[in-house]
CSV table of C-alpha atoms in Angstrom, one decimal:
chain,number,residue,atom,x,y,z
Z,1,MET,CA,0.2,0.1,0.0
Z,2,ILE,CA,1.6,3.3,-0.9
Z,3,ASP,CA,1.8,6.1,1.6
Z,4,THR,CA,0.5,9.0,-0.6
Z,5,THR,CA,1.4,11.5,2.1
Z,6,GLN,CA,5.0,10.5,2.6
Z,7,TYR,CA,6.4,13.4,1.0
Z,8,ALA,CA,3.5,15.7,1.3
Z,9,GLY,CA,5.1,19.3,1.7
Z,10,ARG,CA,8.3,18.4,0.2
Z,11,VAL,CA,9.4,19.6,-3.0
Z,12,ALA,CA,11.8,17.3,-4.4
Z,13,LEU,CA,14.3,18.4,-7.3
Z,14,VAL,CA,15.5,15.6,-9.8
Z,15,THR,CA,18.0,16.2,-12.5
Z,16,GLY,CA,17.6,13.8,-15.7
Z,17,ALA,CA,14.1,13.7,-15.0
Z,18,ARG,CA,12.7,12.7,-18.3
Z,19,ARG,CA,13.7,9.0,-18.6
Z,20,GLY,CA,15.6,6.1,-16.7
Z,21,VAL,CA,16.1,6.5,-13.1
Z,22,GLY,CA,15.4,10.2,-13.0
Z,23,ARG,CA,11.9,9.4,-14.0
Z,24,ILE,CA,11.3,6.4,-11.9
Z,25,VAL,CA,12.4,8.8,-9.0
Z,26,SER,CA,10.3,11.5,-9.8
Z,27,GLU,CA,7.2,9.6,-10.4
Z,28,HIS,CA,8.0,7.7,-7.1
Z,29,PHE,CA,8.2,11.5,-5.4
Z,30,LEU,CA,5.0,12.4,-7.1
Z,31,SER,CA,2.8,9.1,-6.0
Z,32,ARG,CA,4.0,10.0,-2.3
Z,33,GLY,CA,2.5,13.5,-2.4
Z,34,ALA,CA,5.9,15.6,-3.1
Z,35,GLU,CA,6.1,18.5,-5.5
Z,36,VAL,CA,8.7,17.4,-8.0
Z,37,VAL,CA,10.8,20.0,-10.1
Z,38,GLY,CA,12.5,18.3,-13.0
Z,39,LEU,CA,15.5,19.3,-14.7
Z,40,ALA,CA,16.4,18.0,-18.2
Z,41,ARG,CA,17.3,19.4,-21.5
Z,42,GLY,CA,14.3,18.1,-23.5
Z,43,GLU,CA,10.6,18.2,-23.3
Z,44,PRO,CA,8.8,16.4,-20.4
Z,45,THR,CA,7.7,13.1,-20.6
Z,46,ILE,CA,6.0,13.5,-17.0
Z,47,ASP,CA,2.3,15.0,-16.9
Z,48,HIS,CA,1.2,15.7,-13.1
Z,49,PRO,CA,-0.1,18.6,-11.5
Z,50,ARG,CA,2.5,18.7,-9.0
Z,51,TYR,CA,5.2,18.3,-11.5
Z,52,ARG,CA,7.2,21.3,-12.8
Z,53,HIS,CA,9.6,20.8,-15.7
Z,54,CYS,CA,12.6,22.9,-16.4
Z,55,ARG,CA,14.5,22.5,-19.7
Z,56,VAL,CA,18.0,23.1,-19.0
Z,57,ASP,CA,21.3,22.1,-20.6
Z,58,LEU,CA,23.0,20.6,-17.5
Z,59,ALA,CA,26.3,21.1,-18.7
Z,60,ASP,CA,26.0,24.9,-18.5
Z,61,ALA,CA,26.7,26.3,-15.2
Z,62,GLU,CA,25.0,29.6,-16.0
Z,63,ALA,CA,21.8,28.0,-17.1
Z,64,ILE,CA,21.6,26.1,-13.9
Z,65,GLN,CA,22.2,29.3,-12.0
Z,66,ALA,CA,19.2,30.9,-13.9
Z,67,VAL,CA,16.9,27.9,-13.3
Z,68,PHE,CA,17.4,28.3,-9.7
Z,69,ALA,CA,17.1,32.4,-9.7
Z,70,ASP,CA,13.8,31.9,-11.4
Z,71,LEU,CA,13.0,28.9,-8.8
Z,72,ARG,CA,13.7,31.4,-5.8
Z,73,GLY,CA,10.8,33.3,-7.2
Z,74,THR,CA,8.4,30.8,-7.7
Z,75,VAL,CA,8.9,27.7,-5.2
Z,76,GLU,CA,9.1,28.4,-1.6
Z,77,HIS,CA,11.6,25.8,-0.8
Z,78,VAL,CA,13.7,22.8,-2.1
Z,79,ASP,CA,14.0,20.0,0.2
Z,80,ILE,CA,15.6,16.9,-1.5
Z,81,VAL,CA,17.8,17.1,-4.4
Z,82,VAL,CA,18.5,13.9,-6.5
Z,83,ASN,CA,21.5,14.5,-8.8
Z,84,ASN,CA,20.7,11.8,-11.3
Z,85,ALA,CA,21.5,13.3,-14.6
Z,86,ALA,CA,24.5,11.8,-16.5
Z,87,VAL,CA,26.2,10.9,-19.6
Z,88,LEU,CA,28.2,8.0,-20.5
Z,89,THR,CA,30.5,7.5,-23.5
Z,90,SER,CA,32.4,4.1,-23.0
Z,91,GLN,CA,36.0,4.1,-24.8
Z,92,TYR,CA,39.3,3.4,-24.4
Z,93,ALA,CA,41.4,6.3,-23.1
Z,94,MET,CA,43.6,6.5,-26.0
Z,95,ILE,CA,40.9,7.2,-28.5
Z,96,MET,CA,38.1,9.0,-26.1
Z,97,PRO,CA,37.6,12.3,-28.1
Z,98,ALA,CA,38.4,15.1,-25.6
Z,99,GLY,CA,34.8,16.7,-26.4
Z,100,ALA,CA,33.1,13.5,-24.8
Z,101,ALA,CA,35.4,13.5,-21.9
Z,102,GLN,CA,34.6,17.3,-21.4
Z,103,ALA,CA,30.9,16.6,-21.6
Z,104,MET,CA,30.9,13.9,-19.0
Z,105,VAL,CA,32.9,16.1,-16.7
Z,106,ASN,CA,30.5,19.1,-17.3
Z,107,VAL,CA,27.1,16.9,-16.8
Z,108,ASN,CA,28.4,14.1,-14.2
Z,109,LEU,CA,30.4,16.5,-12.1
Z,110,LEU,CA,30.0,20.4,-12.5
Z,111,ALA,CA,26.3,20.0,-13.0
Z,112,PRO,CA,25.7,18.2,-9.2
Z,113,PHE,CA,28.1,20.8,-8.0
Z,114,MET,CA,26.2,23.3,-9.2
Z,115,VAL,CA,22.8,22.1,-8.4
Z,116,SER,CA,23.8,21.0,-5.1
Z,117,ARG,CA,25.4,24.5,-3.9
Z,118,GLU,CA,22.2,26.6,-5.6
Z,119,ALA,CA,20.1,24.1,-3.6
Z,120,ALA,CA,21.7,24.2,-0.5
Z,121,LYS,CA,21.3,28.1,-0.5
Z,122,LEU,CA,17.8,27.6,-0.4
Z,123,MET,CA,18.0,24.8,1.9
Z,124,ARG,CA,19.8,26.8,4.6
Z,125,LYS,CA,16.7,29.0,5.1
Z,126,ARG,CA,14.8,26.1,6.3
Z,127,LYS,CA,17.4,24.4,7.9
Z,128,TRP,CA,16.4,21.0,6.3
Z,129,GLY,CA,17.8,19.3,3.3
Z,130,ARG,CA,18.7,16.1,1.5
Z,131,ILE,CA,21.1,16.0,-1.0
Z,132,ILE,CA,21.3,12.5,-2.8
Z,133,ASN,CA,23.5,11.7,-5.6
Z,134,ILE,CA,23.3,8.7,-8.1
Z,135,GLY,CA,26.8,7.4,-8.4
Z,136,SER,CA,28.0,4.4,-9.8
Z,137,MET,CA,29.7,0.9,-9.2
Z,138,ALA,CA,32.1,2.0,-11.7
Z,139,VAL,CA,33.7,3.6,-8.9
Z,140,SER,CA,34.8,0.1,-7.6
Z,141,LEU,CA,35.0,-1.8,-10.5
Z,142,GLU,CA,37.0,0.5,-12.7
Z,143,PRO,CA,35.8,-0.9,-16.0
Z,144,VAL,CA,37.7,-0.7,-19.0
Z,145,GLY,CA,36.6,2.1,-21.1
Z,146,ASP,CA,35.2,3.8,-18.4
Z,147,SER,CA,38.3,6.0,-17.1
Z,148,VAL,CA,36.3,9.1,-17.3
Z,149,TYR,CA,33.0,8.5,-16.1
Z,150,ALA,CA,34.3,6.2,-13.3
Z,151,ALA,CA,36.5,9.2,-12.3
Z,152,CYS,CA,33.6,11.6,-12.3
Z,153,LYS,CA,31.7,9.2,-10.4
Z,154,ALA,CA,34.1,9.1,-7.8
Z,155,GLY,CA,34.5,13.1,-7.8
Z,156,LEU,CA,30.8,13.0,-7.0
Z,157,SER,CA,31.1,10.9,-4.0
Z,158,THR,CA,34.1,13.1,-2.8
Z,159,MET,CA,32.2,16.2,-3.5
Z,160,ALA,CA,29.1,15.0,-1.6
Z,161,ASN,CA,31.3,14.0,1.5
Z,162,VAL,CA,32.9,17.4,1.5
Z,163,MET,CA,29.8,19.4,1.1
Z,164,ALA,CA,28.4,17.2,3.9
Z,165,ARG,CA,30.6,19.1,6.3
Z,166,GLU,CA,29.9,22.6,4.9
Z,167,PHE,CA,26.1,22.1,4.9
Z,168,ALA,CA,25.9,20.2,8.2
Z,169,SER,CA,25.2,23.0,10.5
Z,170,PHE,CA,22.3,23.5,8.3
Z,171,ASN,CA,21.1,20.4,8.8
Z,172,VAL,CA,21.7,19.5,5.1
Z,173,THR,CA,22.9,15.7,4.5
Z,174,CYS,CA,24.8,14.9,1.3
Z,175,ASN,CA,25.2,11.0,0.3
Z,176,THR,CA,25.7,9.0,-2.7
Z,177,ILE,CA,24.0,5.8,-3.8
Z,178,ALA,CA,26.4,3.7,-6.2
Z,179,VAL,CA,24.1,1.7,-8.3
Z,180,THR,CA,24.5,-1.3,-10.3
Z,181,ALA,CA,23.3,-1.8,-13.7
Z,182,ILE,CA,19.8,-0.9,-14.3
Z,183,ASP,CA,18.0,-1.3,-17.6
Z,184,SER,CA,17.8,2.1,-19.1
Z,185,ASP,CA,18.9,4.0,-22.3
Z,186,MET,CA,22.3,4.6,-20.9
Z,187,LEU,CA,22.9,1.1,-20.3
Z,188,ARG,CA,21.8,0.1,-23.8
Z,189,GLN,CA,24.6,2.3,-25.1
Z,190,LEU,CA,27.1,-0.5,-23.7
Z,191,PRO,CA,27.9,-4.0,-25.5
Z,192,ARG,CA,25.2,-6.4,-23.6
Z,193,ASP,CA,28.0,-9.0,-23.2
Z,194,LYS,CA,30.0,-6.6,-21.2
Z,195,VAL,CA,27.5,-5.6,-18.8
Z,196,GLU,CA,26.4,-9.0,-18.4
Z,197,ALA,CA,30.2,-10.2,-17.5
Z,198,ILE,CA,30.2,-7.3,-14.9
Z,199,ILE,CA,26.5,-8.3,-13.4
Z,200,GLU,CA,27.7,-11.9,-13.4
Z,201,ARG,CA,30.7,-11.2,-11.3
Z,202,LEU,CA,28.6,-9.1,-8.6
Z,203,PRO,CA,28.0,-10.5,-5.1
Z,204,LEU,CA,24.2,-10.1,-5.8
Z,205,PRO,CA,24.5,-11.0,-9.7
Z,206,ARG,CA,21.3,-9.5,-11.2
Z,207,PHE,CA,20.6,-6.1,-12.8
Z,208,ALA,CA,19.0,-3.4,-10.2
Z,209,GLU,CA,15.6,-2.9,-10.1
Z,210,GLY,CA,13.8,0.6,-9.5
Z,211,ASP,CA,12.7,-0.4,-5.8
Z,212,ASP,CA,16.3,-1.3,-4.9
Z,213,ILE,CA,17.2,2.4,-5.6
Z,214,LEU,CA,14.1,3.8,-4.4
Z,215,ASN,CA,14.3,1.7,-0.8
Z,216,VAL,CA,17.6,3.8,-0.4
Z,217,ILE,CA,16.3,7.1,-1.4
Z,218,ASP,CA,13.4,6.7,0.8
Z,219,PHE,CA,15.7,6.3,3.4
Z,220,LEU,CA,18.3,8.8,2.8
Z,221,ALA,CA,15.4,11.2,2.2
Z,222,SER,CA,13.6,10.7,5.6
Z,223,GLU,CA,14.1,11.9,9.0
Z,224,ARG,CA,15.4,8.3,10.2
Z,225,SER,CA,18.8,9.2,8.1
Z,226,SER,CA,19.3,12.4,10.1
Z,227,TYR,CA,22.7,11.0,11.5
Z,228,ILE,CA,23.8,9.6,8.0
Z,229,THR,CA,26.0,12.0,5.8
Z,230,ALA,CA,29.0,11.7,3.9
Z,231,GLN,CA,28.2,8.1,2.7
Z,232,THR,CA,28.4,6.0,-0.5
Z,233,ILE,CA,26.1,3.3,-0.5
Z,234,PHE,CA,27.1,0.4,-2.8
Z,235,LEU,CA,24.0,-1.6,-4.4
Z,236,GLY,CA,24.5,-5.1,-5.1
Z,237,GLY,CA,27.0,-6.4,-2.7
Z,238,VAL,CA,29.8,-3.8,-4.6
Z,239,ASN,CA,32.3,-2.2,-2.2
X,1,MET,CA,19.0,51.5,-9.4
X,2,LEU,CA,19.9,50.6,-5.8
X,3,THR,CA,21.1,53.4,-3.7
X,4,GLU,CA,24.3,52.6,-1.3
X,5,ILE,CA,22.2,53.4,1.5
X,6,GLU,CA,19.6,50.5,0.2
X,7,ILE,CA,22.9,48.1,-0.5
X,8,GLN,CA,24.2,48.9,2.9
X,9,GLY,CA,20.8,47.8,4.6
X,10,ILE,CA,20.7,44.6,2.8
X,11,ILE,CA,24.1,43.7,4.2
X,12,LEU,CA,23.3,44.6,7.5
X,13,ARG,CA,20.4,42.5,7.4
X,14,ALA,CA,22.1,39.6,6.3
X,15,LEU,CA,24.7,40.0,9.0
X,16,GLU,CA,21.7,40.2,11.5
X,17,ASN,CA,20.2,37.1,9.9
X,18,VAL,CA,23.3,35.2,10.4
X,19,ASN,CA,23.5,36.8,14.2
X,20,GLU,CA,20.2,34.8,14.7
X,21,GLU,CA,21.8,31.5,13.6
X,22,LEU,CA,25.0,32.1,16.0
X,23,ASP,CA,25.4,31.3,19.7
X,24,ALA,CA,24.9,34.0,22.0
X,25,ASP,CA,28.8,34.2,22.4
X,26,SER,CA,29.7,34.1,18.8
X,27,LYS,CA,27.4,37.1,17.8
X,28,VAL,CA,28.9,40.0,16.1
X,29,ALA,CA,28.3,43.6,16.5
X,30,VAL,CA,26.2,44.8,13.3
X,31,GLY,CA,27.1,48.3,11.8
X,32,ALA,CA,28.9,49.9,9.0
X,33,ASP,CA,32.3,49.1,10.1
X,34,THR,CA,32.0,45.5,10.9
X,35,CYS,CA,35.1,43.6,9.5
X,36,LEU,CA,34.1,40.8,7.5
X,37,PHE,CA,37.1,39.2,6.3
X,38,GLY,CA,40.7,39.0,7.3
X,39,SER,CA,42.6,38.6,10.5
X,40,ASP,CA,40.2,41.0,12.4
X,41,ALA,CA,37.2,39.5,10.8
X,42,ALA,CA,34.4,39.3,13.2
X,43,LEU,CA,32.8,36.4,11.5
X,44,ASP,CA,33.8,32.9,11.0
X,45,SER,CA,34.4,31.3,7.6
X,46,LEU,CA,31.0,29.7,7.3
X,47,SER,CA,29.1,32.9,8.4
X,48,LEU,CA,30.6,34.9,5.9
X,49,VAL,CA,29.6,32.6,3.2
X,50,SER,CA,26.1,32.8,4.5
X,51,VAL,CA,26.3,36.6,4.3
X,52,ILE,CA,27.6,36.5,0.7
X,53,VAL,CA,25.0,34.1,-0.2
X,54,ASP,CA,22.1,36.4,1.3
X,55,VAL,CA,23.4,39.5,0.1
X,56,GLU,CA,23.8,38.0,-3.7
X,57,THR,CA,20.3,36.8,-3.6
X,58,GLU,CA,18.8,40.0,-2.0
X,59,VAL,CA,20.8,42.4,-4.3
X,60,SER,CA,20.1,40.4,-7.4
X,61,THR,CA,16.4,40.1,-6.7
X,62,ALA,CA,16.3,44.0,-5.9
X,63,ALA,CA,18.3,45.0,-8.9
X,64,GLY,CA,16.3,42.5,-11.1
X,65,ARG,CA,19.5,40.8,-12.4
X,66,GLN,CA,21.9,38.3,-11.4
X,67,ILE,CA,25.1,39.6,-9.6
X,68,SER,CA,28.2,37.5,-8.6
X,69,LEU,CA,30.0,38.6,-5.4
X,70,THR,CA,32.5,35.7,-5.8
X,71,ASP,CA,33.7,35.6,-9.4
X,72,ASP,CA,37.6,35.9,-10.1
X,73,ARG,CA,37.3,39.5,-10.0
X,74,ALA,CA,36.2,40.0,-6.6
X,75,MET,CA,38.8,37.5,-5.6
X,76,SER,CA,41.7,39.1,-7.1
X,77,ARG,CA,41.3,42.8,-5.9
X,78,GLU,CA,44.1,44.4,-4.1
X,79,VAL,CA,41.7,45.4,-1.2
X,80,SER,CA,39.2,42.7,-0.7
X,81,PRO,CA,35.6,43.8,-1.2
X,82,PHE,CA,34.7,41.7,2.0
X,83,SER,CA,37.1,43.6,4.2
X,84,ASP,CA,34.3,45.5,6.1
X,85,VAL,CA,30.4,46.3,5.1
X,86,HIS,CA,31.8,49.8,3.5
X,87,ALA,CA,34.1,48.1,1.1
X,88,LEU,CA,31.3,45.4,0.3
X,89,THR,CA,28.6,48.4,-0.2
X,90,ALA,CA,31.0,50.1,-2.5
X,91,TYR,CA,31.9,46.9,-4.5
X,92,ILE,CA,28.2,46.1,-5.2
X,93,ALA,CA,27.4,49.7,-5.9
X,94,ALA,CA,30.2,49.5,-8.8
X,95,LEU,CA,28.9,46.3,-10.0
X,96,LEU,CA,25.6,47.7,-10.5
X,97,ALA,CA,26.6,50.6,-12.3
X,98,GLU,CA,28.2,48.8,-14.8
X,99,THR,CA,26.4,48.5,-18.1
X,100,VAL,CA,25.0,44.9,-18.5
């Protein structure tokens, strides 16, 4: 039975809300009473009275600031941030295009930095906030071809840990969920045999389901996690 | 266009807001001469960040355009715009006087 009031009164901001994990998370928050602000480059894919879509190129730091300048005048607060948006180009380092590497740094690292810092300014006023980053098992498994992607995701965890210290006095926690492979558009860019070979070696050798991620998000977004910050939680037995 | 008195008012309000968040023995004397940054600073570094964030937000809202108090230009000035309330007021007034 769904608790439709679990997030009543909360405003959750989700990046990459159009599809994949971002859409799953957004719809989860909406079904449980939250208002959701989705940030993504494309047109909205969610139609809900409590959903607001902001089209923004997350690779553009100034565009992110402009979105928050607008939000400051239109939403009273932001309580939960899920930094989900990411891009992945998997390629041997020696032939990785510099542009693809730069795009990963911009979207996977700089964007969550900008979103977190701007959201923290809003959270500070209410002395409550939850910043949750969607990390990756790539940080631990270090797959061939994922040098920049894995480095960005490692940086994401470290960034959250530092922000956790800076924002602690505002009662804002910062944590990272390092997800395993979930069936998504991003994953379908990779050779299936490569992904399955990685999955087979996991302690829990299966693809992640939406609920595997949502269960952890529910905990990290709740009052019950108020003494948990600067942590990276790996799914699937990865460590 | 904001006047220097209005800008200073925003800064002083930001200082008062931070004071409300501080313990009784950490509160700062709020005035035009309040030293914000440096060895004589009245504020700890996190409180200064809070003041900057509040002032940036309030000035941007009042002026109707986004201003940044922490870009490279501010950080590289010989005399820090954060040395005291007077200096910050003058720096913001100069920023606002620039053509967009």
